[in-house]
mmCIF file of C-alpha atoms and ligand atoms in Angstrom:
data_model
loop_
_atom_site.group_PDB
_atom_site.id
_atom_site.type_symbol
_atom_site.label_atom_id
_atom_site.label_comp_id
_atom_site.label_asym_id
_atom_site.label_seq_id
_atom_site.Cartn_x
_atom_site.Cartn_y
_atom_site.Cartn_z
ATOM 1 C CA MET A 1 131.952 190.921 261.454
ATOM 2 C CA MET A 2 128.701 190.808 263.392
ATOM 3 C CA ARG A 3 128.735 188.466 266.387
ATOM 4 C CA THR A 4 125.988 186.231 265.046
ATOM 5 C CA LEU A 5 128.291 183.280 264.373
ATOM 6 C CA ALA A 6 130.853 181.228 266.310
ATOM 7 C CA ALA A 7 134.545 182.085 265.865
ATOM 8 C CA PRO A 8 135.817 180.918 262.445
ATOM 9 C CA LEU A 9 137.497 177.473 262.465
ATOM 10 C CA ALA A 10 140.239 178.690 260.111
ATOM 11 C CA VAL A 11 140.876 181.305 257.460
ATOM 12 C CA LEU A 12 140.663 179.577 254.087
ATOM 13 C CA VAL A 13 142.588 181.044 251.199
ATOM 14 C CA ARG A 14 142.353 178.604 248.281
ATOM 15 C CA GLY A 15 140.512 175.545 247.008
ATOM 16 C CA ASP A 16 140.932 172.889 244.326
ATOM 17 C CA GLY A 17 138.453 170.071 243.737
ATOM 18 C CA CYS A 18 137.515 168.538 247.107
ATOM 19 C CA TRP A 19 140.415 170.250 248.908
ATOM 20 C CA VAL A 20 140.895 173.642 250.600
ATOM 21 C CA TRP A 21 143.941 175.340 252.123
ATOM 22 C CA ASP A 22 144.149 177.699 255.096
ATOM 23 C CA ASP A 23 146.404 180.708 255.596
ATOM 24 C CA GLN A 24 148.893 178.531 257.513
ATOM 25 C CA GLY A 25 149.363 176.218 254.532
ATOM 26 C CA ASN A 26 147.294 173.348 256.004
ATOM 27 C CA ARG A 27 145.279 171.274 253.531
ATOM 28 C CA TYR A 28 141.805 169.946 254.334
ATOM 29 C CA LEU A 29 139.558 167.437 252.602
ATOM 30 C CA ASP A 30 136.248 169.303 252.306
ATOM 31 C CA PHE A 31 133.336 167.005 253.173
ATOM 32 C CA LEU A 32 130.995 169.897 253.904
ATOM 33 C CA ALA A 33 131.280 171.752 250.548
ATOM 34 C CA GLY A 34 130.188 175.098 251.971
ATOM 35 C CA ILE A 35 127.113 173.314 253.423
ATOM 36 C CA ALA A 36 126.041 171.489 250.273
ATOM 37 C CA VAL A 37 126.823 174.504 248.064
ATOM 38 C CA ASN A 38 130.034 173.636 246.183
ATOM 39 C CA SER A 39 128.423 170.994 243.937
ATOM 40 C CA LEU A 40 131.436 170.943 241.601
ATOM 41 C CA GLY A 41 134.000 171.376 244.366
ATOM 42 C CA HIS A 42 136.399 174.317 244.333
ATOM 43 C CA ALA A 43 137.817 176.201 241.347
ATOM 44 C CA HIS A 44 136.174 173.879 238.807
ATOM 45 C CA PRO A 45 137.475 174.970 235.364
ATOM 46 C CA ALA A 46 133.954 175.055 233.886
ATOM 47 C CA MET A 47 132.790 177.388 236.668
ATOM 48 C CA VAL A 48 135.856 179.583 236.293
ATOM 49 C CA ALA A 49 135.110 179.877 232.578
ATOM 50 C CA ALA A 50 131.377 180.515 233.167
ATOM 51 C CA VAL A 51 131.903 183.270 235.746
ATOM 52 C CA SER A 52 134.699 185.025 233.901
ATOM 53 C CA GLY A 53 133.026 184.640 230.514
ATOM 54 C CA GLN A 54 129.708 186.042 231.726
ATOM 55 C CA VAL A 55 131.320 188.915 233.678
ATOM 56 C CA ALA A 56 133.111 189.842 230.468
ATOM 57 C CA THR A 57 129.781 189.772 228.583
ATOM 58 C CA LEU A 58 126.973 191.049 230.822
ATOM 59 C CA ALA A 59 126.950 190.693 234.609
ATOM 60 C CA HIS A 60 123.739 192.364 235.691
ATOM 61 C CA VAL A 61 120.664 194.065 234.287
ATOM 62 C CA SER A 62 117.513 195.136 236.067
ATOM 63 C CA ASN A 63 114.370 193.036 236.194
ATOM 64 C CA TYR A 64 112.965 195.297 233.491
ATOM 65 C CA PHE A 65 114.955 193.083 231.102
ATOM 66 C CA ALA A 66 115.498 189.380 230.519
ATOM 67 C CA THR A 67 118.794 187.758 229.516
ATOM 68 C CA PRO A 68 119.539 184.502 227.652
ATOM 69 C CA PRO A 69 121.119 182.723 230.670
ATOM 70 C CA GLU A 70 118.105 183.586 232.829
ATOM 71 C CA ILE A 71 115.619 182.281 230.262
ATOM 72 C CA GLU A 72 117.683 179.142 229.747
ATOM 73 C CA LEU A 73 117.912 178.423 233.476
ATOM 74 C CA ALA A 74 114.177 178.930 233.971
ATOM 75 C CA GLU A 75 113.453 176.449 231.171
ATOM 76 C CA ARG A 76 115.883 173.930 232.606
ATOM 77 C CA LEU A 77 114.518 174.223 236.151
ATOM 78 C CA LYS A 78 110.980 173.688 234.865
ATOM 79 C CA HIS A 79 112.236 170.569 233.105
ATOM 80 C CA ILE A 80 114.333 168.979 235.872
ATOM 81 C CA THR A 81 111.768 169.663 238.608
ATOM 82 C CA GLY A 82 109.010 168.072 236.518
ATOM 83 C CA ALA A 83 106.976 171.308 236.529
ATOM 84 C CA GLY A 84 106.978 171.311 232.735
ATOM 85 C CA ASP A 85 105.085 173.852 230.629
ATOM 86 C CA ARG A 86 102.761 174.857 233.481
ATOM 87 C CA GLY A 87 105.754 175.740 235.639
ATOM 88 C CA ARG A 88 106.958 179.227 236.613
ATOM 89 C CA VAL A 89 110.265 180.244 238.142
ATOM 90 C CA PHE A 90 111.031 183.092 240.529
ATOM 91 C CA PHE A 91 114.729 183.860 240.937
ATOM 92 C CA CYS A 92 116.230 185.167 244.174
ATOM 93 C CA ASN A 93 119.554 184.949 245.967
ATOM 94 C CA SER A 94 119.322 182.461 248.817
ATOM 95 C CA GLY A 95 117.360 179.646 250.380
ATOM 96 C CA ALA A 96 115.662 181.935 252.870
ATOM 97 C CA GLU A 97 114.432 184.120 250.018
ATOM 98 C CA ALA A 98 113.130 181.123 248.084
ATOM 99 C CA ASN A 99 111.110 180.155 251.164
ATOM 100 C CA GLU A 100 110.068 183.768 251.723
ATOM 101 C CA ALA A 101 108.615 183.752 248.200
ATOM 102 C CA ALA A 102 106.907 180.430 248.997
ATOM 103 C CA PHE A 103 105.424 181.915 252.194
ATOM 104 C CA LYS A 104 103.936 184.777 250.174
ATOM 105 C CA LEU A 105 102.670 182.250 247.606
ATOM 106 C CA ALA A 106 100.963 180.356 250.452
ATOM 107 C CA ARG A 107 99.191 183.550 251.552
ATOM 108 C CA ARG A 108 97.783 183.814 248.034
ATOM 109 C CA ASN A 109 96.105 180.408 248.360
ATOM 110 C CA ARG A 110 93.107 181.818 250.219
ATOM 111 C CA ALA A 111 89.989 180.410 248.662
ATOM 112 C CA ASN A 112 88.434 177.220 250.016
ATOM 113 C CA SER A 113 85.525 175.338 248.483
ATOM 114 C CA HIS A 114 83.084 177.506 250.485
ATOM 115 C CA GLY A 115 84.592 180.544 248.767
ATOM 116 C CA ASP A 116 84.928 182.406 252.055
ATOM 117 C CA GLY A 117 88.692 182.978 251.970
ATOM 118 C CA SER A 118 89.268 181.488 255.408
ATOM 119 C CA ARG A 119 92.263 179.397 254.462
ATOM 120 C CA THR A 120 94.674 181.026 256.908
ATOM 121 C CA ARG A 121 96.797 178.269 258.433
ATOM 122 C CA ILE A 122 100.271 177.327 257.254
ATOM 123 C CA LEU A 123 101.736 174.073 258.540
ATOM 124 C CA ALA A 124 105.450 173.343 258.873
ATOM 125 C CA LEU A 125 107.399 170.603 260.612
ATOM 126 C CA ARG A 126 108.950 170.649 264.074
ATOM 127 C CA ASN A 127 112.753 170.703 263.861
ATOM 128 C CA SER A 128 112.728 171.830 260.237
ATOM 129 C CA PHE A 129 114.943 174.664 259.013
ATOM 130 C CA HIS A 130 113.800 177.119 256.348
ATOM 131 C CA GLY A 131 116.026 180.191 256.851
ATOM 132 C CA ARG A 132 116.695 183.280 258.947
ATOM 133 C CA THR A 133 114.490 186.015 257.484
ATOM 134 C CA MET A 134 111.261 186.744 259.396
ATOM 135 C CA GLY A 135 109.055 184.648 257.115
ATOM 136 C CA SER A 136 111.411 181.720 256.662
ATOM 137 C CA MET A 137 112.188 181.805 260.391
ATOM 138 C CA ALA A 138 108.469 181.717 261.204
ATOM 139 C CA LEU A 139 108.362 178.485 259.166
ATOM 140 C CA THR A 140 111.418 177.053 260.935
ATOM 141 C CA GLY A 141 110.474 174.449 263.529
ATOM 142 C CA LYS A 142 113.006 175.448 266.168
ATOM 143 C CA PRO A 143 111.415 177.624 268.900
ATOM 144 C CA GLN A 144 114.824 178.711 270.240
ATOM 145 C CA MET A 145 115.588 180.366 266.867
ATOM 146 C CA ARG A 146 112.242 182.176 266.680
ATOM 147 C CA GLU A 147 111.728 183.313 270.259
ATOM 148 C CA PRO A 148 114.302 186.154 270.394
ATOM 149 C CA PHE A 149 112.528 187.782 267.422
ATOM 150 C CA GLU A 150 108.858 187.381 268.262
ATOM 151 C CA PRO A 151 106.246 188.296 267.246
ATOM 152 C CA MET A 152 106.523 186.201 264.113
ATOM 153 C CA PRO A 153 104.397 186.623 260.966
ATOM 154 C CA GLY A 154 101.148 184.908 261.914
ATOM 155 C CA GLY A 155 99.378 181.738 260.925
ATOM 156 C CA VAL A 156 102.227 179.225 261.062
ATOM 157 C CA GLU A 157 101.765 176.069 263.140
ATOM 158 C CA HIS A 158 104.414 173.392 263.652
ATOM 159 C CA ILE A 159 103.408 169.751 263.598
ATOM 160 C CA ASP A 160 105.204 166.460 264.236
ATOM 161 C CA SER A 161 106.711 164.753 261.176
ATOM 162 C CA THR A 162 104.234 161.878 261.332
ATOM 163 C CA ILE A 163 101.532 160.667 258.991
ATOM 164 C CA GLU A 164 99.105 160.779 261.948
ATOM 165 C CA ALA A 165 99.745 164.516 262.391
ATOM 166 C CA LEU A 166 99.121 165.089 258.667
ATOM 167 C CA GLU A 167 95.825 163.220 258.818
ATOM 168 C CA LYS A 168 94.758 165.152 261.912
ATOM 169 C CA GLU A 169 95.698 168.665 260.770
ATOM 170 C CA LEU A 170 95.195 168.864 256.997
ATOM 171 C CA ASP A 171 91.833 170.315 255.986
ATOM 172 C CA GLU A 172 90.356 173.290 254.111
ATOM 173 C CA THR A 173 91.593 175.795 256.684
ATOM 174 C CA VAL A 174 95.192 175.082 255.610
ATOM 175 C CA ALA A 175 96.829 177.140 252.835
ATOM 176 C CA ALA A 176 100.126 175.272 252.605
ATOM 177 C CA LEU A 177 102.233 172.510 254.082
ATOM 178 C CA PHE A 178 105.993 173.136 254.115
ATOM 179 C CA VAL A 179 108.175 170.022 254.133
ATOM 180 C CA GLU A 180 111.939 169.588 254.295
ATOM 181 C CA PRO A 181 112.342 166.138 252.699
ATOM 182 C CA VAL A 182 115.509 165.377 254.670
ATOM 183 C CA LYS A 183 116.022 167.701 257.638
ATOM 184 C CA GLY A 184 119.595 168.817 257.020
ATOM 185 C CA GLU A 185 120.160 171.344 259.786
ATOM 186 C CA ALA A 186 118.504 169.000 262.298
ATOM 187 C CA GLY A 187 121.324 166.510 261.659
ATOM 188 C CA VAL A 188 120.117 164.891 258.406
ATOM 189 C CA VAL A 189 116.878 163.338 259.622
ATOM 190 C CA ASP A 190 114.674 161.344 257.225
ATOM 191 C CA LEU A 191 110.875 161.540 257.040
ATOM 192 C CA PRO A 192 108.881 158.437 257.970
ATOM 193 C CA TYR A 193 108.283 155.857 255.242
ATOM 194 C CA GLY A 194 105.449 156.916 252.903
ATOM 195 C CA TYR A 195 105.247 160.448 254.308
ATOM 196 C CA LEU A 196 105.601 162.470 251.103
ATOM 197 C CA GLU A 197 103.186 160.218 249.204
ATOM 198 C CA ARG A 198 100.555 160.657 251.942
ATOM 199 C CA ALA A 199 101.217 164.405 252.151
ATOM 200 C CA ARG A 200 100.670 164.684 248.382
ATOM 201 C CA ASP A 201 97.355 162.792 248.604
ATOM 202 C CA LEU A 202 95.993 164.834 251.481
ATOM 203 C CA CYS A 203 97.167 168.187 250.091
ATOM 204 C CA THR A 204 95.490 167.443 246.764
ATOM 205 C CA ARG A 205 92.274 166.378 248.474
ATOM 206 C CA HIS A 206 92.052 169.532 250.631
ATOM 207 C CA GLY A 207 93.442 172.098 248.167
ATOM 208 C CA VAL A 208 96.573 172.651 250.273
ATOM 209 C CA LEU A 209 99.814 173.703 248.561
ATOM 210 C CA LEU A 210 102.545 171.131 249.122
ATOM 211 C CA ILE A 211 105.716 173.213 249.270
ATOM 212 C CA ILE A 212 108.961 171.251 249.421
ATOM 213 C CA ASP A 213 112.138 172.912 250.649
ATOM 214 C CA GLU A 214 114.926 171.356 248.582
ATOM 215 C CA VAL A 215 117.416 174.105 249.383
ATOM 216 C CA GLN A 216 119.851 171.546 250.825
ATOM 217 C CA THR A 217 118.673 168.297 249.202
ATOM 218 C CA GLY A 218 118.154 169.581 245.648
ATOM 219 C CA ILE A 219 120.338 169.654 242.503
ATOM 220 C CA GLY A 220 121.475 166.047 242.584
ATOM 221 C CA ARG A 221 122.708 165.771 246.137
ATOM 222 C CA THR A 222 120.539 162.845 247.214
ATOM 223 C CA GLY A 223 121.026 160.874 243.980
ATOM 224 C CA ALA A 224 118.094 162.469 242.133
ATOM 225 C CA TRP A 225 117.680 166.039 240.923
ATOM 226 C CA PHE A 226 115.257 166.499 243.847
ATOM 227 C CA ALA A 227 114.572 164.271 246.854
ATOM 228 C CA TYR A 228 110.821 164.186 246.168
ATOM 229 C CA GLN A 229 111.610 162.370 242.906
ATOM 230 C CA HIS A 230 112.610 159.297 244.942
ATOM 231 C CA HIS A 231 108.944 159.182 245.995
ATOM 232 C CA GLY A 232 107.271 159.618 242.601
ATOM 233 C CA ILE A 233 105.356 162.755 243.580
ATOM 234 C CA LEU A 234 105.333 166.388 242.444
ATOM 235 C CA PRO A 235 104.973 169.354 244.809
ATOM 236 C CA ASP A 236 103.034 172.570 244.124
ATOM 237 C CA ALA A 237 106.204 174.549 244.685
ATOM 238 C CA VAL A 238 109.837 173.753 245.353
ATOM 239 C CA ALA A 239 112.433 176.015 246.978
ATOM 240 C CA ILE A 240 115.971 175.671 245.585
ATOM 241 C CA ALA A 241 119.263 177.378 246.419
ATOM 242 C CA LYS A 242 122.540 176.072 247.902
ATOM 243 C CA GLY A 243 123.905 173.635 245.269
ATOM 244 C CA LEU A 244 122.339 175.383 242.278
ATOM 245 C CA GLY A 245 125.015 178.040 241.870
ATOM 246 C CA GLY A 246 127.972 175.900 242.960
ATOM 247 C CA GLY A 247 129.132 178.877 245.064
ATOM 248 C CA VAL A 248 127.520 181.939 243.500
ATOM 249 C CA PRO A 249 124.472 183.152 245.459
ATOM 250 C CA ILE A 250 121.275 182.085 243.746
ATOM 251 C CA GLY A 251 117.885 180.824 244.872
ATOM 252 C CA ALA A 252 114.733 179.901 243.006
ATOM 253 C CA LEU A 253 111.132 179.056 243.666
ATOM 254 C CA VAL A 254 109.525 176.838 241.031
ATOM 255 C CA THR A 255 105.739 176.558 240.974
ATOM 256 C CA PHE A 256 103.678 173.772 239.421
ATOM 257 C CA GLY A 257 100.255 173.755 237.752
ATOM 258 C CA THR A 258 97.679 176.190 239.116
ATOM 259 C CA ALA A 259 100.115 177.373 241.825
ATOM 260 C CA SER A 260 101.844 179.159 238.933
ATOM 261 C CA ASP A 261 98.847 181.537 238.675
ATOM 262 C CA LEU A 262 98.802 182.723 242.309
ATOM 263 C CA PHE A 263 101.228 185.641 242.048
ATOM 264 C CA THR A 264 100.157 188.525 239.887
ATOM 265 C CA ARG A 265 102.215 191.394 238.457
ATOM 266 C CA GLY A 266 104.072 193.432 241.052
ATOM 267 C CA GLN A 267 103.533 191.057 243.956
ATOM 268 C CA HIS A 268 107.147 189.976 244.398
ATOM 269 C CA GLY A 269 110.627 190.916 243.202
ATOM 270 C CA SER A 270 114.375 190.931 243.800
ATOM 271 C CA THR A 271 116.986 193.287 242.353
ATOM 272 C CA PHE A 272 119.741 190.686 241.970
ATOM 273 C CA GLY A 273 117.380 187.777 241.316
ATOM 274 C CA GLY A 274 118.192 185.865 238.131
ATOM 275 C CA ASN A 275 120.981 188.137 236.992
ATOM 276 C CA PRO A 276 123.042 186.822 234.067
ATOM 277 C CA LEU A 277 126.192 186.255 236.145
ATOM 278 C CA VAL A 278 124.573 183.794 238.548
ATOM 279 C CA THR A 279 122.185 182.175 236.080
ATOM 280 C CA ALA A 280 124.979 181.557 233.535
ATOM 281 C CA THR A 281 127.005 179.957 236.329
ATOM 282 C CA ALA A 282 124.054 177.812 237.432
ATOM 283 C CA ASN A 283 123.537 176.673 233.838
ATOM 284 C CA THR A 284 127.162 175.533 233.827
ATOM 285 C CA VAL A 285 126.665 173.692 237.142
ATOM 286 C CA LEU A 286 123.725 171.850 235.556
ATOM 287 C CA ASP A 287 125.796 171.167 232.391
ATOM 288 C CA VAL A 288 128.577 169.533 234.393
ATOM 289 C CA ILE A 289 126.164 167.560 236.593
ATOM 290 C CA GLU A 290 124.529 166.201 233.433
ATOM 291 C CA GLY A 291 127.701 165.747 231.374
ATOM 292 C CA ASP A 292 129.687 164.023 234.133
ATOM 293 C CA ASP A 293 126.759 161.959 235.444
ATOM 294 C CA LEU A 294 127.149 163.451 238.911
ATOM 295 C CA ILE A 295 123.673 162.422 240.083
ATOM 296 C CA ALA A 296 124.600 158.765 239.611
ATOM 297 C CA ASN A 297 127.935 159.563 241.252
ATOM 298 C CA ALA A 298 126.129 161.057 244.277
ATOM 299 C CA ALA A 299 124.055 157.874 244.651
ATOM 300 C CA ALA A 300 127.025 155.506 244.248
ATOM 301 C CA ARG A 301 129.494 157.497 246.368
ATOM 302 C CA GLY A 302 126.864 157.920 249.059
ATOM 303 C CA GLN A 303 126.522 154.156 249.255
ATOM 304 C CA GLN A 304 130.317 153.753 249.426
ATOM 305 C CA LEU A 305 130.487 156.382 252.154
ATOM 306 C CA ARG A 306 127.929 154.453 254.219
ATOM 307 C CA GLU A 307 130.040 151.326 253.804
ATOM 308 C CA ILE A 308 133.156 153.193 254.898
ATOM 309 C CA VAL A 309 131.449 154.520 258.018
ATOM 310 C CA ALA A 310 130.224 150.987 258.840
ATOM 311 C CA ARG A 311 133.754 149.613 258.272
ATOM 312 C CA LEU A 312 135.220 152.112 260.743
ATOM 313 C CA ASP A 313 133.195 150.069 263.245
ATOM 314 C CA SER A 314 133.238 152.701 265.988
ATOM 315 C CA PRO A 315 131.113 152.091 269.100
ATOM 316 C CA LEU A 316 130.467 155.848 269.042
ATOM 317 C CA ILE A 317 128.491 155.597 265.761
ATOM 318 C CA THR A 318 124.893 154.434 266.157
ATOM 319 C CA GLU A 319 123.438 155.003 262.673
ATOM 320 C CA VAL A 320 123.843 156.688 259.293
ATOM 321 C CA ARG A 321 120.871 158.702 258.012
ATOM 322 C CA GLY A 322 120.096 160.555 254.797
ATOM 323 C CA ARG A 323 120.525 159.751 251.148
ATOM 324 C CA GLY A 324 123.194 160.076 248.434
ATOM 325 C CA LEU A 325 125.806 162.630 249.446
ATOM 326 C CA LEU A 326 123.794 164.150 252.293
ATOM 327 C CA LEU A 327 124.492 161.888 255.247
ATOM 328 C CA GLY A 328 124.098 162.237 258.998
ATOM 329 C CA ILE A 329 126.164 160.123 261.372
ATOM 330 C CA GLY A 330 124.326 159.592 264.661
ATOM 331 C CA LEU A 331 126.598 159.446 267.717
ATOM 332 C CA ALA A 332 125.983 157.535 270.957
ATOM 333 C CA GLU A 333 127.283 160.503 272.964
ATOM 334 C CA PRO A 334 126.960 164.293 272.549
ATOM 335 C CA VAL A 335 130.538 164.709 271.253
ATOM 336 C CA ALA A 336 129.930 165.927 267.695
ATOM 337 C CA LEU A 337 131.774 169.210 268.293
ATOM 338 C CA ALA A 338 134.834 167.436 269.702
ATOM 339 C CA LEU A 339 134.743 164.932 266.827
ATOM 340 C CA SER A 340 134.510 167.623 264.144
ATOM 341 C CA ALA A 341 137.406 169.459 265.845
ATOM 342 C CA ALA A 342 139.457 166.232 265.837
ATOM 343 C CA ALA A 343 138.595 165.780 262.152
ATOM 344 C CA LEU A 344 139.789 169.301 261.372
ATOM 345 C CA GLU A 345 143.002 168.499 263.237
ATOM 346 C CA ALA A 346 143.299 165.416 260.978
ATOM 347 C CA GLY A 347 142.792 167.585 257.869
ATOM 348 C CA LEU A 348 139.123 166.831 257.260
ATOM 349 C CA ILE A 349 136.143 169.188 257.249
ATOM 350 C CA VAL A 350 132.909 167.661 258.531
ATOM 351 C CA ASN A 351 130.072 169.442 260.321
ATOM 352 C CA ALA A 352 128.631 169.010 263.796
ATOM 353 C CA ALA A 353 124.995 169.669 262.856
ATOM 354 C CA ASN A 354 124.048 169.238 266.500
ATOM 355 C CA GLU A 355 125.690 167.781 269.608
ATOM 356 C CA SER A 356 125.177 164.168 268.557
ATOM 357 C CA SER A 357 125.172 164.316 264.725
ATOM 358 C CA ILE A 358 127.936 164.716 262.154
ATOM 359 C CA ARG A 359 126.784 165.922 258.747
ATOM 360 C CA LEU A 360 128.614 164.938 255.553
ATOM 361 C CA ALA A 361 127.926 166.799 252.302
ATOM 362 C CA PRO A 362 130.969 166.456 250.035
ATOM 363 C CA PRO A 363 131.074 167.934 246.518
ATOM 364 C CA LEU A 364 129.167 165.836 243.964
ATOM 365 C CA ILE A 365 132.470 165.270 242.109
ATOM 366 C CA VAL A 366 133.916 163.214 244.995
ATOM 367 C CA GLY A 367 135.768 160.075 243.813
ATOM 368 C CA ASP A 368 137.697 157.028 245.035
ATOM 369 C CA ALA A 369 140.822 158.910 246.085
ATOM 370 C CA GLU A 370 138.836 161.310 248.267
ATOM 371 C CA LEU A 371 136.798 158.515 249.846
ATOM 372 C CA GLU A 372 140.021 156.725 250.798
ATOM 373 C CA GLU A 373 141.367 159.941 252.325
ATOM 374 C CA PHE A 374 138.094 160.378 254.187
ATOM 375 C CA GLU A 375 138.340 156.894 255.677
ATOM 376 C CA ARG A 376 141.899 157.491 256.861
ATOM 377 C CA ARG A 377 141.252 160.970 258.265
ATOM 378 C CA PHE A 378 137.883 160.274 259.881
ATOM 379 C CA GLY A 379 139.344 157.088 261.393
ATOM 380 C CA ARG A 380 142.162 159.172 262.893
ATOM 381 C CA ALA A 381 139.630 161.678 264.290
ATOM 382 C CA LEU A 382 137.567 158.891 265.903
ATOM 383 C CA ALA A 383 140.732 157.385 267.428
ATOM 384 C CA ALA A 384 141.796 160.778 268.804
ATOM 385 C CA LEU A 385 138.588 161.210 270.782
HETATM 386 C C1 LIG B 1 120.296 176.412 254.212
HETATM 387 C C2 LIG B 1 118.837 176.177 254.159
HETATM 388 C C3 LIG B 1 117.937 177.242 254.049
HETATM 389 C C4 LIG B 1 118.385 178.687 254.083
HETATM 390 O O1 LIG B 1 119.188 179.009 253.013
HETATM 391 P P1 LIG B 1 120.053 180.381 253.036
HETATM 392 O O2 LIG B 1 120.680 180.404 251.688
HETATM 393 O O3 LIG B 1 121.042 180.242 254.158
HETATM 394 O O4 LIG B 1 119.113 181.484 253.256
HETATM 395 C C5 LIG B 1 116.600 176.963 253.924
HETATM 396 N N1 LIG B 1 116.149 175.700 253.917
HETATM 397 C C6 LIG B 1 116.984 174.643 254.028
HETATM 398 C C7 LIG B 1 116.426 173.266 253.997
HETATM 399 C C8 LIG B 1 118.357 174.845 254.165
HETATM 400 O O5 LIG B 1 119.172 173.815 254.300
#
C-alpha cells in the first residue's frame, strides 16, 4: 500500500456488534467505529440482508438510469435534513467528494446585488477538515496539509471560528461559508455558543451560501439527525458521508431552497454515485436508526459516556468536548498516542485525534454492557500510562 498512512495498528479479520477481532485472535471493543462510519456496528443482520439482497437484485447501473433505492434515499435525505420539497440530492462516494460538489456549488453562487458577478471569496474555518482532494483540501483549515500540494484552487480564505470573524468577513464578495459544526479531526472541538445561528443570519443577509459539513457529525451521531438541528437553523447545503452507509462508501450533498437551482445539466457527476447497492444499504441504515431509536440512544449513551469519563477521575483528563456519541477527551499532556496504544493493549479502540485529544465515536447501537467494558478498559489504559 502507498506510504501515505502510518503503519496499521493491527490486521482486523472479523467484527460483531461493537467488537472486532484481529488475526491473532485478540478481541477489541470498537469505540472508533471506522471513524464514525459503522453506525450499526459490525455485521449487523439488517445490513447483511440489505447488501446481499441488493447485490442479488441489481448492484449498479449508470447515471443514465434511476433505481428505486436511489429515489427512496433522495426522498428520505430531503426529509431528514429539513430540505423538503425544494431540496435536491447529489450522490457521490465519500466525504471529500460531497465537499468537492459543495465547492463547485459555491462557485456557481456568483451574482451579488450589483449583478457584477464579483462574488469570488469562499470562507472556511481554521483547523477544520473537509477532505483530501484538491478542492476539499483547499477548504481544510490546516496549512500543513495543504502546503505540500500548492497551488490550491483559488479564492478560499480561512478565518477564526469566532462570531467576530464572521461579522468582519461576511459581505457580498463572499460566495459561501463552509462550517464543520463540531471539528472532528481537530480533536472534537465545538463552535462558540450562538455561532451557527449568527452565521445563518449573516449568510442570509449577504446572500452567502451556508454550507455545513456533517460528514462526521451527521446521521444521528450527535443525538440529532444533523448537528445543525440542535441550533434550529437550516443550511443552504449539507455534506454527508461517513455514517450514512454504515460501512459501504457513499456520500451526498443536499441543497436547500434556491441553492437547489445552481447546478445545471452536465455540471457535475459520479459514476458510482447513488448506485443501488450503496443506496439500498443506506436506506437500511436509516430504517434501523429510526426503528431502534438510535438517535435517542446516541444522546443518552453520550451523556453516560461523559459521566463515565468524569468518574474515572484522572488528573490527565481536563475536559470532554462534543455531543452525543462524538466526544473528544482533552488531555493535560501530549500523550494521546501513548494512551490510545495503552487502550489497544487493554482491548479497546479509541483514536488519538491529535497529541492531546482522544476521540470517541462508538457505533450508535452501543449499550450498557459496552459502556461498562469501556470504563474497565479505558481505566486500565489510563493506569498503564
Ligand atoms: C472524514 C471527513 C471528511 C472526508 O471524508 P472522506 O470520506 O474521508 O473523503 C470531510 N469532512 C469531515 C468533517 C470529515 O470528518
